[in-house]
Amino acid sequence: MSNLFRSQKSSRFFTKFFTYAFLLLLSVIILYPLLITASSAYKAGNISAFDLSFDATWTLDNFRRLFTETLYGEWYINTLVIAFVTMIVQVILITLAGYTFSRYRFIGRKKSLMFFLLVQMIPTTATLVAFYVMALLLGALDQSWFLMFLYIGGGIPMNTWLMKGYFDTIPYDLDESAKLDGAGHFMIFAQIVLPMAKPMIAVQALWAFMTPFGEYMLAKFLLRSPENYTVAIGLHTFISNPQEQKVALFSAGAILIAIPISILFFMLQKNFVSGLTAGGTKG
């Protein structure tokens, strides 16, 4: 009996040891590039390489230079506008679409879902030429609204699948109980099902908002004027020239990108839990 106890205790020890070792390694992998970026952002002068050192002179001047010597302010505003519009419209569309595919049966339902899945398998690089030709035909080349249109449309297929899957986990008995009480379709959706879907809606909103800040290929292909750039394209210009690397400005701009994303995350995080406990069955 004592040998069995010691064996179980040893097993728990090694399990905890390797778990914490893995988490520590994962933390180093994540934090190391963040520390390099942060340390580079506060260094004085135009440093030419990313380096994790804390012996240089630290200053906030790089953040001032971003808005006085570059077009970073315009890039930031462009990206915020694109991000907010993309988030609002995409969340509305995929929420309605996911609810429709989950709760209703109609002609072409299964084929539509299969079409969404097939469309999602096509990589963005394979559609760049088609998007370019479409932009030329619509006179939308170098226009932010066309980029919003592509971000919204590109996020609908897979996210609709995810929303449908989440709505499927919400018991249909709640809908039937509400119908017996005289509730209509819109009331069931808005007052019963939607509050319980808050976690997935919050996740979808965060994903949609983050996309314009990190997406580079599509924006670079369609936006041509420097004043219309998003921050992803603009920051790349700081380090694209090997003879003139602006690492400090790049790092400062990268840090500022995290501010609106972090604010939105903290605003939405309560929904990750509250949505799970919202609603209830009729007793």
Steps between C-alpha positions, in 0.01 A plus 500: 500500500781737589676418173184581306466831687863592426449407135194723469678784678801466269272495197325819612837666561630423151170605346515837673871538423462448125184711492669797663814447289290509184315813615830667584643418157182625334519825701859558387406440137214750527662763719843513334389673175271727701791609719716565193227714346438690822869567566554615139206741516649703785859521376633835387617544143443296187605150596555269205430159657274340758699437815398414856719733703419741781824702512401755233346840567123468528261764371139558390616699198434215259126522569504874430692448176238251382237773486722793395741347249288223344141434389443262789209706637313469170580129476370450853172680432454311171548170678265588786223598257545181298515290818184644657293478181623147432425390854148644518380388157665158513367417847147598399510293182655186645273510806188517287635243255612261774161523673316443171701191409465363854130553563331486159474240226477632144582398144873513430601510867747211487637606161555854629694373800710276275563796269620707796740221593637472146548876469696507824746246358613741226814687617513878480801490267292318240242778490725807492479541122121462507472761775726735305292466183182549703644816655588637154151429364334666800744789516586387850877467473669687785165533681453399862134407454592224258749359750224502765275315257762228452573467871129466578432257218811297572401448861141389436542136382700345785361728771147412394589136557634585846193703592268227376687245708467717809129564443455124463621455859222724632201274582214530254264437792545865594358603164204266539426628851510860379265417211249355745513832687421686178849622409572567134810409302675831559425500873636146534817599318558833675395422856573130545755361255717806438592563868616139530721541192695794644827306544522407131382843388772661713763271350380574148505874567857484630619293204335733247646808671852354507509405131572844345781562750693188404398425141766609251477320166152602387537859623838540331363365173203739488611818678747710304508849652711537819228707667253212455724232652405296803750472787615157380615642165631822650713329762649272236636805317714576806700178462459417129811694397816315614703822474264700722353292778275689742473230764422738786205656315378157390506373858324808635229468237458130574445572869230757423313241292438297814316783678157488324509120481572476873226751583245304296610173661448635852163643398382167362655257745206513741281365219716191470356384833171688534369360174552147625275554800238721333150363440345192646234236454140553586409343830 
